[in-house]
């Protein structure tokens, strides 16, 4: 089945890295890649900003988008891959939502920081806003200057406090691409689960039954982010998967003050799946 993949770009190096990662991840998959640029007038030192000046800036951005498509075409040798461009003057979130609905997008891929990147933070503001607001499809966030590694080991962090059904499909779809092993990790001080947690665990075992998987427990001695870091390093994880729901772990991860303290957080792609319902 042909995949529809959306890749927002601001023409930064980080956005280019995300594009390269996406092409390599789906190298054996039939895909249509939609390259999206949400254009807006940037701040300027000019005293007067004329309509002609704005039109020129807009035309230049549109030209860059066409050039990006040509670059992607040039490096991608697979006939099963096609590229389309989307040039929008809407805000990024609105442009992404519109594209997801119109083109039935299966997944959004983007870089962590964009053009105005900072070493002190894990995610840029555009990425954080998309993660917080995206309810329509999964987002896979690619770290800055990340070199593609075939995802043989995929971590899925959960507290077993919720039942997950169809939300797991994007995780399973990526696992199927490389016959990846799904490693479910639970971080908790308590070594025993409640009845509800045990039920959700058993349902997860059934749901993942056709896929290589294993279950792991990590003590909550440090912050959860630090325990996740340890697990990723110890298990050679290639992608970390989180499901985004109210009061979930992802809320802490994208909270700015906490991000600034995660100095050692591993630079691997992060798959964020919106909860259903």
PDB file of C-alpha atoms in Angstrom:
ATOM      1  CA  UNK A   1       0.000   0.000   0.000  1.00  0.00           C
ATOM      2  CA  UNK A   2       1.407   3.393  -0.998  1.00  0.00           C
ATOM      3  CA  UNK A   3       2.272   5.657   1.915  1.00  0.00           C
ATOM      4  CA  UNK A   4       1.574   9.400   1.993  1.00  0.00           C
ATOM      5  CA  UNK A   5       4.297  11.209   3.927  1.00  0.00           C
ATOM      6  CA  UNK A   6       4.352  14.911   4.812  1.00  0.00           C
ATOM      7  CA  UNK A   7       7.678  16.681   5.373  1.00  0.00           C
ATOM      8  CA  UNK A   8       7.455  20.325   6.519  1.00  0.00           C
ATOM      9  CA  UNK A   9      10.574  22.292   5.653  1.00  0.00           C
ATOM     10  CA  UNK A  10      12.031  25.715   6.405  1.00  0.00           C
ATOM     11  CA  UNK A  11      15.011  24.930   4.113  1.00  0.00           C
ATOM     12  CA  UNK A  12      17.317  24.501   7.127  1.00  0.00           C
ATOM     13  CA  UNK A  13      20.023  21.832   7.449  1.00  0.00           C
ATOM     14  CA  UNK A  14      17.899  20.110  10.101  1.00  0.00           C
ATOM     15  CA  UNK A  15      14.924  19.943   7.745  1.00  0.00           C
ATOM     16  CA  UNK A  16      17.181  18.493   5.031  1.00  0.00           C
ATOM     17  CA  UNK A  17      18.420  15.840   7.509  1.00  0.00           C
ATOM     18  CA  UNK A  18      14.815  14.910   8.250  1.00  0.00           C
ATOM     19  CA  UNK A  19      14.088  14.579   4.534  1.00  0.00           C
ATOM     20  CA  UNK A  20      17.127  12.336   3.969  1.00  0.00           C
ATOM     21  CA  UNK A  21      16.177  10.157   6.927  1.00  0.00           C
ATOM     22  CA  UNK A  22      12.640   9.762   5.605  1.00  0.00           C
ATOM     23  CA  UNK A  23      13.785   8.765   2.117  1.00  0.00           C
ATOM     24  CA  UNK A  24      16.148   6.138   3.530  1.00  0.00           C
ATOM     25  CA  UNK A  25      13.590   4.803   6.005  1.00  0.00           C
ATOM     26  CA  UNK A  26      11.114   4.174   3.181  1.00  0.00           C
ATOM     27  CA  UNK A  27      13.665   3.116   0.578  1.00  0.00           C
ATOM     28  CA  UNK A  28      11.784  -0.127  -0.131  1.00  0.00           C
ATOM     29  CA  UNK A  29       8.307   1.313   0.257  1.00  0.00           C
ATOM     30  CA  UNK A  30       6.080   2.924  -2.355  1.00  0.00           C
ATOM     31  CA  UNK A  31       5.505   6.517  -1.185  1.00  0.00           C
ATOM     32  CA  UNK A  32       4.351   9.961  -2.143  1.00  0.00           C
ATOM     33  CA  UNK A  33       6.367  12.589  -0.275  1.00  0.00           C
ATOM     34  CA  UNK A  34       4.708  15.971   0.173  1.00  0.00           C
ATOM     35  CA  UNK A  35       7.227  18.749   0.810  1.00  0.00           C
ATOM     36  CA  UNK A  36       5.457  21.539   2.686  1.00  0.00           C
ATOM     37  CA  UNK A  37       6.660  25.085   3.254  1.00  0.00           C
ATOM     38  CA  UNK A  38       4.499  27.412   5.342  1.00  0.00           C
ATOM     39  CA  UNK A  39       5.628  30.859   4.248  1.00  0.00           C
ATOM     40  CA  UNK A  40       5.313  34.043   6.262  1.00  0.00           C
ATOM     41  CA  UNK A  41       6.920  37.481   6.185  1.00  0.00           C
ATOM     42  CA  UNK A  42       9.988  37.424   8.423  1.00  0.00           C
ATOM     43  CA  UNK A  43      11.080  40.408  10.467  1.00  0.00           C
ATOM     44  CA  UNK A  44      13.040  42.910   8.425  1.00  0.00           C
ATOM     45  CA  UNK A  45      15.342  45.856   9.056  1.00  0.00           C
ATOM     46  CA  UNK A  46      13.754  47.700   6.161  1.00  0.00           C
ATOM     47  CA  UNK A  47      11.938  50.899   7.116  1.00  0.00           C
ATOM     48  CA  UNK A  48       9.267  50.351   4.471  1.00  0.00           C
ATOM     49  CA  UNK A  49       7.981  46.987   3.357  1.00  0.00           C
ATOM     50  CA  UNK A  50       6.205  47.280   0.031  1.00  0.00           C
ATOM     51  CA  UNK A  51       3.877  44.774  -1.577  1.00  0.00           C
ATOM     52  CA  UNK A  52       6.462  44.263  -4.339  1.00  0.00           C
ATOM     53  CA  UNK A  53       9.083  43.385  -1.730  1.00  0.00           C
ATOM     54  CA  UNK A  54       6.728  40.879  -0.105  1.00  0.00           C
ATOM     55  CA  UNK A  55       5.897  39.331  -3.490  1.00  0.00           C
ATOM     56  CA  UNK A  56       9.619  38.953  -4.190  1.00  0.00           C
ATOM     57  CA  UNK A  57      10.222  37.190  -0.869  1.00  0.00           C
ATOM     58  CA  UNK A  58       7.271  34.912  -1.484  1.00  0.00           C
ATOM     59  CA  UNK A  59       8.449  34.039  -5.008  1.00  0.00           C
ATOM     60  CA  UNK A  60      11.955  33.284  -3.692  1.00  0.00           C
ATOM     61  CA  UNK A  61      10.569  30.900  -1.071  1.00  0.00           C
ATOM     62  CA  UNK A  62       8.411  29.145  -3.649  1.00  0.00           C
ATOM     63  CA  UNK A  63      11.457  28.806  -5.910  1.00  0.00           C
ATOM     64  CA  UNK A  64      13.396  27.226  -3.021  1.00  0.00           C
ATOM     65  CA  UNK A  65      10.619  24.688  -2.578  1.00  0.00           C
ATOM     66  CA  UNK A  66      10.767  23.680  -6.241  1.00  0.00           C
ATOM     67  CA  UNK A  67      14.562  23.427  -5.981  1.00  0.00           C
ATOM     68  CA  UNK A  68      14.211  21.215  -2.903  1.00  0.00           C
ATOM     69  CA  UNK A  69      11.917  18.897  -4.844  1.00  0.00           C
ATOM     70  CA  UNK A  70      14.502  18.732  -7.651  1.00  0.00           C
ATOM     71  CA  UNK A  71      17.247  17.916  -5.123  1.00  0.00           C
ATOM     72  CA  UNK A  72      15.157  15.153  -3.596  1.00  0.00           C
ATOM     73  CA  UNK A  73      14.386  13.762  -7.048  1.00  0.00           C
ATOM     74  CA  UNK A  74      18.084  13.832  -7.951  1.00  0.00           C
ATOM     75  CA  UNK A  75      19.287  11.841  -4.935  1.00  0.00           C
ATOM     76  CA  UNK A  76      16.344   9.441  -4.848  1.00  0.00           C
ATOM     77  CA  UNK A  77      16.730   6.697  -7.429  1.00  0.00           C
ATOM     78  CA  UNK A  78      13.547   4.771  -6.715  1.00  0.00           C
ATOM     79  CA  UNK A  79      10.755   4.954  -9.263  1.00  0.00           C
ATOM     80  CA  UNK A  80       8.296   3.974  -6.528  1.00  0.00           C
ATOM     81  CA  UNK A  81       8.871   7.354  -4.841  1.00  0.00           C
ATOM     82  CA  UNK A  82       7.093  10.473  -6.058  1.00  0.00           C
ATOM     83  CA  UNK A  83       7.389  14.046  -4.798  1.00  0.00           C
ATOM     84  CA  UNK A  84       4.808  16.798  -4.543  1.00  0.00           C
ATOM     85  CA  UNK A  85       5.141  20.315  -3.164  1.00  0.00           C
ATOM     86  CA  UNK A  86       2.759  22.305  -0.980  1.00  0.00           C
ATOM     87  CA  UNK A  87       3.350  26.038  -0.655  1.00  0.00           C
ATOM     88  CA  UNK A  88       1.141  27.635   1.984  1.00  0.00           C
ATOM     89  CA  UNK A  89       0.736  31.093   3.491  1.00  0.00           C
ATOM     90  CA  UNK A  90      -1.080  29.670   6.516  1.00  0.00           C
ATOM     91  CA  UNK A  91       0.510  29.175   9.913  1.00  0.00           C
ATOM     92  CA  UNK A  92       2.535  25.967  10.059  1.00  0.00           C
ATOM     93  CA  UNK A  93       0.039  24.104  12.252  1.00  0.00           C
ATOM     94  CA  UNK A  94      -2.885  25.067  10.007  1.00  0.00           C
ATOM     95  CA  UNK A  95      -0.942  24.206   6.859  1.00  0.00           C
ATOM     96  CA  UNK A  96       0.024  20.797   8.251  1.00  0.00           C
ATOM     97  CA  UNK A  97      -3.536  19.996   9.364  1.00  0.00           C
ATOM     98  CA  UNK A  98      -4.936  20.988   5.966  1.00  0.00           C
ATOM     99  CA  UNK A  99      -2.357  18.858   4.137  1.00  0.00           C
ATOM    100  CA  UNK A 100      -2.951  15.849   6.402  1.00  0.00           C
ATOM    101  CA  UNK A 101      -6.683  15.971   5.693  1.00  0.00           C
ATOM    102  CA  UNK A 102      -6.453  16.694   1.958  1.00  0.00           C
ATOM    103  CA  UNK A 103      -3.777  14.137   1.111  1.00  0.00           C
ATOM    104  CA  UNK A 104      -4.659  11.510   3.731  1.00  0.00           C
ATOM    105  CA  UNK A 105      -1.191  11.720   5.236  1.00  0.00           C
ATOM    106  CA  UNK A 106       0.001   8.636   7.117  1.00  0.00           C
ATOM    107  CA  UNK A 107       2.862  10.308   8.983  1.00  0.00           C
ATOM    108  CA  UNK A 108       4.603  13.677   9.373  1.00  0.00           C
ATOM    109  CA  UNK A 109       8.410  13.827   9.464  1.00  0.00           C
ATOM    110  CA  UNK A 110      10.252  16.918  10.632  1.00  0.00           C
ATOM    111  CA  UNK A 111      13.487  18.126  12.197  1.00  0.00           C
ATOM    112  CA  UNK A 112      13.851  18.997  15.855  1.00  0.00           C
ATOM    113  CA  UNK A 113      14.857  22.635  15.675  1.00  0.00           C
ATOM    114  CA  UNK A 114      14.710  24.275  12.266  1.00  0.00           C
ATOM    115  CA  UNK A 115      16.726  27.286  11.197  1.00  0.00           C
ATOM    116  CA  UNK A 116      17.047  29.002  14.585  1.00  0.00           C
ATOM    117  CA  UNK A 117      18.473  25.995  16.417  1.00  0.00           C
ATOM    118  CA  UNK A 118      19.960  26.174  19.888  1.00  0.00           C
ATOM    119  CA  UNK A 119      22.164  23.627  21.643  1.00  0.00           C
ATOM    120  CA  UNK A 120      20.415  24.353  24.934  1.00  0.00           C
ATOM    121  CA  UNK A 121      17.040  22.932  23.903  1.00  0.00           C
ATOM    122  CA  UNK A 122      15.895  19.635  22.496  1.00  0.00           C
ATOM    123  CA  UNK A 123      13.029  20.924  20.323  1.00  0.00           C
ATOM    124  CA  UNK A 124      12.351  24.183  18.515  1.00  0.00           C
ATOM    125  CA  UNK A 125       9.093  26.075  19.004  1.00  0.00           C
ATOM    126  CA  UNK A 126       7.523  24.912  15.723  1.00  0.00           C
ATOM    127  CA  UNK A 127       8.217  21.283  16.593  1.00  0.00           C
ATOM    128  CA  UNK A 128       6.840  21.673  20.113  1.00  0.00           C
ATOM    129  CA  UNK A 129       3.662  23.325  18.817  1.00  0.00           C
ATOM    130  CA  UNK A 130       3.077  20.567  16.285  1.00  0.00           C
ATOM    131  CA  UNK A 131       3.644  17.851  18.890  1.00  0.00           C
ATOM    132  CA  UNK A 132       1.238  19.506  21.321  1.00  0.00           C
ATOM    133  CA  UNK A 133      -1.519  20.155  18.809  1.00  0.00           C
ATOM    134  CA  UNK A 134      -1.295  17.309  16.310  1.00  0.00           C
ATOM    135  CA  UNK A 135      -4.287  14.985  16.719  1.00  0.00           C
ATOM    136  CA  UNK A 136      -4.635  13.702  13.159  1.00  0.00           C
ATOM    137  CA  UNK A 137      -1.589  11.508  12.569  1.00  0.00           C
ATOM    138  CA  UNK A 138       1.797  10.508  14.034  1.00  0.00           C
ATOM    139  CA  UNK A 139       4.900  12.706  13.915  1.00  0.00           C
ATOM    140  CA  UNK A 140       8.420  11.354  13.656  1.00  0.00           C
ATOM    141  CA  UNK A 141      10.960  13.926  14.844  1.00  0.00           C
ATOM    142  CA  UNK A 142      14.499  13.570  13.480  1.00  0.00           C
ATOM    143  CA  UNK A 143      17.442  15.001  15.476  1.00  0.00           C
ATOM    144  CA  UNK A 144      19.771  17.589  14.027  1.00  0.00           C
ATOM    145  CA  UNK A 145      22.473  16.146  11.722  1.00  0.00           C
ATOM    146  CA  UNK A 146      21.262  12.594  12.333  1.00  0.00           C
ATOM    147  CA  UNK A 147      22.779   9.860  10.159  1.00  0.00           C
ATOM    148  CA  UNK A 148      20.290   7.184   9.150  1.00  0.00           C
ATOM    149  CA  UNK A 149      20.410   3.915  11.055  1.00  0.00           C
ATOM    150  CA  UNK A 150      18.030   1.103  10.126  1.00  0.00           C
ATOM    151  CA  UNK A 151      15.653   0.845  13.088  1.00  0.00           C
ATOM    152  CA  UNK A 152      16.277  -2.690  14.328  1.00  0.00           C
ATOM    153  CA  UNK A 153      15.336  -1.858  17.927  1.00  0.00           C
ATOM    154  CA  UNK A 154      12.316   0.348  18.675  1.00  0.00           C
ATOM    155  CA  UNK A 155      11.410   1.342  22.235  1.00  0.00           C
ATOM    156  CA  UNK A 156       7.850   1.998  23.336  1.00  0.00           C
ATOM    157  CA  UNK A 157       7.572   3.700  26.742  1.00  0.00           C
ATOM    158  CA  UNK A 158       4.334   3.141  28.661  1.00  0.00           C
ATOM    159  CA  UNK A 159       3.045   3.196  32.238  1.00  0.00           C
ATOM    160  CA  UNK A 160       0.299   0.633  31.429  1.00  0.00           C
ATOM    161  CA  UNK A 161      -2.297   3.055  32.745  1.00  0.00           C
ATOM    162  CA  UNK A 162      -4.127   3.172  29.426  1.00  0.00           C
ATOM    163  CA  UNK A 163      -5.358   0.634  26.917  1.00  0.00           C
ATOM    164  CA  UNK A 164      -3.912   1.166  23.439  1.00  0.00           C
ATOM    165  CA  UNK A 165      -5.427  -0.367  20.324  1.00  0.00           C
ATOM    166  CA  UNK A 166      -5.302   1.298  16.914  1.00  0.00           C
ATOM    167  CA  UNK A 167      -2.789   3.858  18.226  1.00  0.00           C
ATOM    168  CA  UNK A 168      -0.136   1.145  17.968  1.00  0.00           C
ATOM    169  CA  UNK A 169      -0.535   0.725  14.196  1.00  0.00           C
ATOM    170  CA  UNK A 170       2.092   3.348  13.210  1.00  0.00           C
ATOM    171  CA  UNK A 171       4.579   1.653  15.549  1.00  0.00           C
ATOM    172  CA  UNK A 172       3.811  -1.730  14.009  1.00  0.00           C
ATOM    173  CA  UNK A 173       4.030  -0.325  10.484  1.00  0.00           C
ATOM    174  CA  UNK A 174       7.569   0.964  11.045  1.00  0.00           C
ATOM    175  CA  UNK A 175       8.528  -2.265  12.800  1.00  0.00           C
ATOM    176  CA  UNK A 176       7.383  -4.201   9.734  1.00  0.00           C
ATOM    177  CA  UNK A 177       9.669  -2.194   7.424  1.00  0.00           C
ATOM    178  CA  UNK A 178      12.843  -3.622   8.980  1.00  0.00           C
ATOM    179  CA  UNK A 179      11.497  -6.531  11.028  1.00  0.00           C
ATOM    180  CA  UNK A 180      12.365  -4.403  14.041  1.00  0.00           C
ATOM    181  CA  UNK A 181      12.005  -5.639  17.600  1.00  0.00           C
ATOM    182  CA  UNK A 182       9.612  -3.594  19.739  1.00  0.00           C
ATOM    183  CA  UNK A 183      10.926  -3.206  23.284  1.00  0.00           C
ATOM    184  CA  UNK A 184       8.209  -2.086  25.673  1.00  0.00           C
ATOM    185  CA  UNK A 185       9.700  -0.251  28.657  1.00  0.00           C
ATOM    186  CA  UNK A 186       7.890   0.556  31.897  1.00  0.00           C
ATOM    187  CA  UNK A 187       9.441   3.025  34.343  1.00  0.00           C
ATOM    188  CA  UNK A 188       8.065   2.794  37.854  1.00  0.00           C
ATOM    189  CA  UNK A 189       9.189   2.595  41.494  1.00  0.00           C
ATOM    190  CA  UNK A 190       6.632  -0.107  42.229  1.00  0.00           C
ATOM    191  CA  UNK A 191       7.592  -3.618  41.132  1.00  0.00           C
ATOM    192  CA  UNK A 192       3.989  -4.772  41.080  1.00  0.00           C
ATOM    193  CA  UNK A 193       1.189  -3.597  38.798  1.00  0.00           C
ATOM    194  CA  UNK A 194      -2.424  -2.835  39.623  1.00  0.00           C
ATOM    195  CA  UNK A 195      -5.188  -5.019  38.202  1.00  0.00           C
ATOM    196  CA  UNK A 196      -5.904  -2.364  35.565  1.00  0.00           C
ATOM    197  CA  UNK A 197      -2.228  -2.178  34.598  1.00  0.00           C
ATOM    198  CA  UNK A 198      -1.983  -5.959  34.363  1.00  0.00           C
ATOM    199  CA  UNK A 199      -5.010  -5.999  32.072  1.00  0.00           C
ATOM    200  CA  UNK A 200      -3.506  -3.339  29.815  1.00  0.00           C
ATOM    201  CA  UNK A 201      -0.213  -5.249  29.768  1.00  0.00           C
ATOM    202  CA  UNK A 202      -1.956  -8.465  28.731  1.00  0.00           C
ATOM    203  CA  UNK A 203      -3.850  -6.634  25.985  1.00  0.00           C
ATOM    204  CA  UNK A 204      -0.576  -5.119  24.768  1.00  0.00           C
ATOM    205  CA  UNK A 205       0.945  -8.597  24.598  1.00  0.00           C
ATOM    206  CA  UNK A 206      -1.960  -9.731  22.427  1.00  0.00           C
ATOM    207  CA  UNK A 207      -1.797  -6.603  20.237  1.00  0.00           C
ATOM    208  CA  UNK A 208       1.922  -7.088  19.568  1.00  0.00           C
ATOM    209  CA  UNK A 209       1.647 -10.850  19.206  1.00  0.00           C
ATOM    210  CA  UNK A 210       2.565 -10.921  15.497  1.00  0.00           C
ATOM    211  CA  UNK A 211       5.604  -8.673  15.931  1.00  0.00           C
ATOM    212  CA  UNK A 212       8.976  -9.359  17.579  1.00  0.00           C
ATOM    213  CA  UNK A 213       8.721  -7.773  21.017  1.00  0.00           C
ATOM    214  CA  UNK A 214       9.889  -7.911  24.618  1.00  0.00           C
ATOM    215  CA  UNK A 215       8.921  -6.262  27.907  1.00  0.00           C
ATOM    216  CA  UNK A 216      11.282  -4.380  30.220  1.00  0.00           C
ATOM    217  CA  UNK A 217      11.078  -2.656  33.596  1.00  0.00           C
ATOM    218  CA  UNK A 218      13.256   0.274  34.671  1.00  0.00           C
ATOM    219  CA  UNK A 219      13.365   1.549  38.273  1.00  0.00           C
ATOM    220  CA  UNK A 220      12.281   5.135  38.713  1.00  0.00           C
ATOM    221  CA  UNK A 221      15.347   6.076  40.772  1.00  0.00           C
ATOM    222  CA  UNK A 222      16.138   9.126  38.676  1.00  0.00           C
ATOM    223  CA  UNK A 223      13.990  11.326  36.490  1.00  0.00           C
ATOM    224  CA  UNK A 224      12.031   9.421  33.880  1.00  0.00           C
ATOM    225  CA  UNK A 225      13.943  11.163  31.112  1.00  0.00           C
ATOM    226  CA  UNK A 226      17.236   9.918  32.564  1.00  0.00           C
ATOM    227  CA  UNK A 227      15.913   6.369  32.892  1.00  0.00           C
ATOM    228  CA  UNK A 228      14.763   6.486  29.267  1.00  0.00           C
ATOM    229  CA  UNK A 229      18.254   7.654  28.289  1.00  0.00           C
ATOM    230  CA  UNK A 230      19.821   4.727  30.114  1.00  0.00           C
ATOM    231  CA  UNK A 231      17.457   2.272  28.482  1.00  0.00           C
ATOM    232  CA  UNK A 232      18.118   3.627  24.999  1.00  0.00           C
ATOM    233  CA  UNK A 233      21.869   3.346  25.458  1.00  0.00           C
ATOM    234  CA  UNK A 234      21.806  -0.095  27.101  1.00  0.00           C
ATOM    235  CA  UNK A 235      19.420  -1.576  24.525  1.00  0.00           C
ATOM    236  CA  UNK A 236      20.847   0.199  21.428  1.00  0.00           C
ATOM    237  CA  UNK A 237      17.453   1.705  20.639  1.00  0.00           C
ATOM    238  CA  UNK A 238      17.055   3.307  17.193  1.00  0.00           C
ATOM    239  CA  UNK A 239      13.625   4.967  17.610  1.00  0.00           C
ATOM    240  CA  UNK A 240      11.767   5.950  20.775  1.00  0.00           C
ATOM    241  CA  UNK A 241       7.963   5.763  20.598  1.00  0.00           C
ATOM    242  CA  UNK A 242       5.596   7.686  22.856  1.00  0.00           C
ATOM    243  CA  UNK A 243       1.824   8.075  22.752  1.00  0.00           C
ATOM    244  CA  UNK A 244       0.691  11.632  23.397  1.00  0.00           C
ATOM    245  CA  UNK A 245      -2.293  11.915  25.718  1.00  0.00           C
ATOM    246  CA  UNK A 246      -3.185  14.259  28.561  1.00  0.00           C
ATOM    247  CA  UNK A 247      -0.722  14.002  31.473  1.00  0.00           C
ATOM    248  CA  UNK A 248       1.501  11.625  29.516  1.00  0.00           C
ATOM    249  CA  UNK A 249       5.285  11.456  29.669  1.00  0.00           C
ATOM    250  CA  UNK A 250       5.575  13.461  26.453  1.00  0.00           C
ATOM    251  CA  UNK A 251       4.116  16.506  28.238  1.00  0.00           C
ATOM    252  CA  UNK A 252       7.135  16.570  30.551  1.00  0.00           C
ATOM    253  CA  UNK A 253       9.544  15.908  27.721  1.00  0.00           C
ATOM    254  CA  UNK A 254       8.471  18.965  25.723  1.00  0.00           C
ATOM    255  CA  UNK A 255       8.220  21.231  28.756  1.00  0.00           C
ATOM    256  CA  UNK A 256      10.889  23.877  28.181  1.00  0.00           C
ATOM    257  CA  UNK A 257      12.494  24.063  31.672  1.00  0.00           C
ATOM    258  CA  UNK A 258      12.863  20.282  31.722  1.00  0.00           C
ATOM    259  CA  UNK A 259      14.300  20.141  28.233  1.00  0.00           C
ATOM    260  CA  UNK A 260      17.118  22.483  29.222  1.00  0.00           C
ATOM    261  CA  UNK A 261      18.175  20.002  31.913  1.00  0.00           C
ATOM    262  CA  UNK A 262      18.293  16.975  29.620  1.00  0.00           C
ATOM    263  CA  UNK A 263      21.905  17.465  28.570  1.00  0.00           C
ATOM    264  CA  UNK A 264      22.556  13.782  27.944  1.00  0.00           C
ATOM    265  CA  UNK A 265      19.272  12.982  26.230  1.00  0.00           C
ATOM    266  CA  UNK A 266      20.110  10.659  23.323  1.00  0.00           C
ATOM    267  CA  UNK A 267      19.851  11.939  19.799  1.00  0.00           C
ATOM    268  CA  UNK A 268      17.591   9.371  18.163  1.00  0.00           C
ATOM    269  CA  UNK A 269      14.362   9.814  16.231  1.00  0.00           C
ATOM    270  CA  UNK A 270      11.223  10.176  18.309  1.00  0.00           C
ATOM    271  CA  UNK A 271       7.897   8.755  17.095  1.00  0.00           C
ATOM    272  CA  UNK A 272       4.971  10.554  18.728  1.00  0.00           C
ATOM    273  CA  UNK A 273       1.527   9.064  18.223  1.00  0.00           C
ATOM    274  CA  UNK A 274      -1.621  10.975  19.180  1.00  0.00           C
ATOM    275  CA  UNK A 275      -3.987   9.103  21.453  1.00  0.00           C
ATOM    276  CA  UNK A 276      -7.384   8.206  20.041  1.00  0.00           C
ATOM    277  CA  UNK A 277     -10.332   9.477  22.009  1.00  0.00           C
TER     278      UNK A 277
END
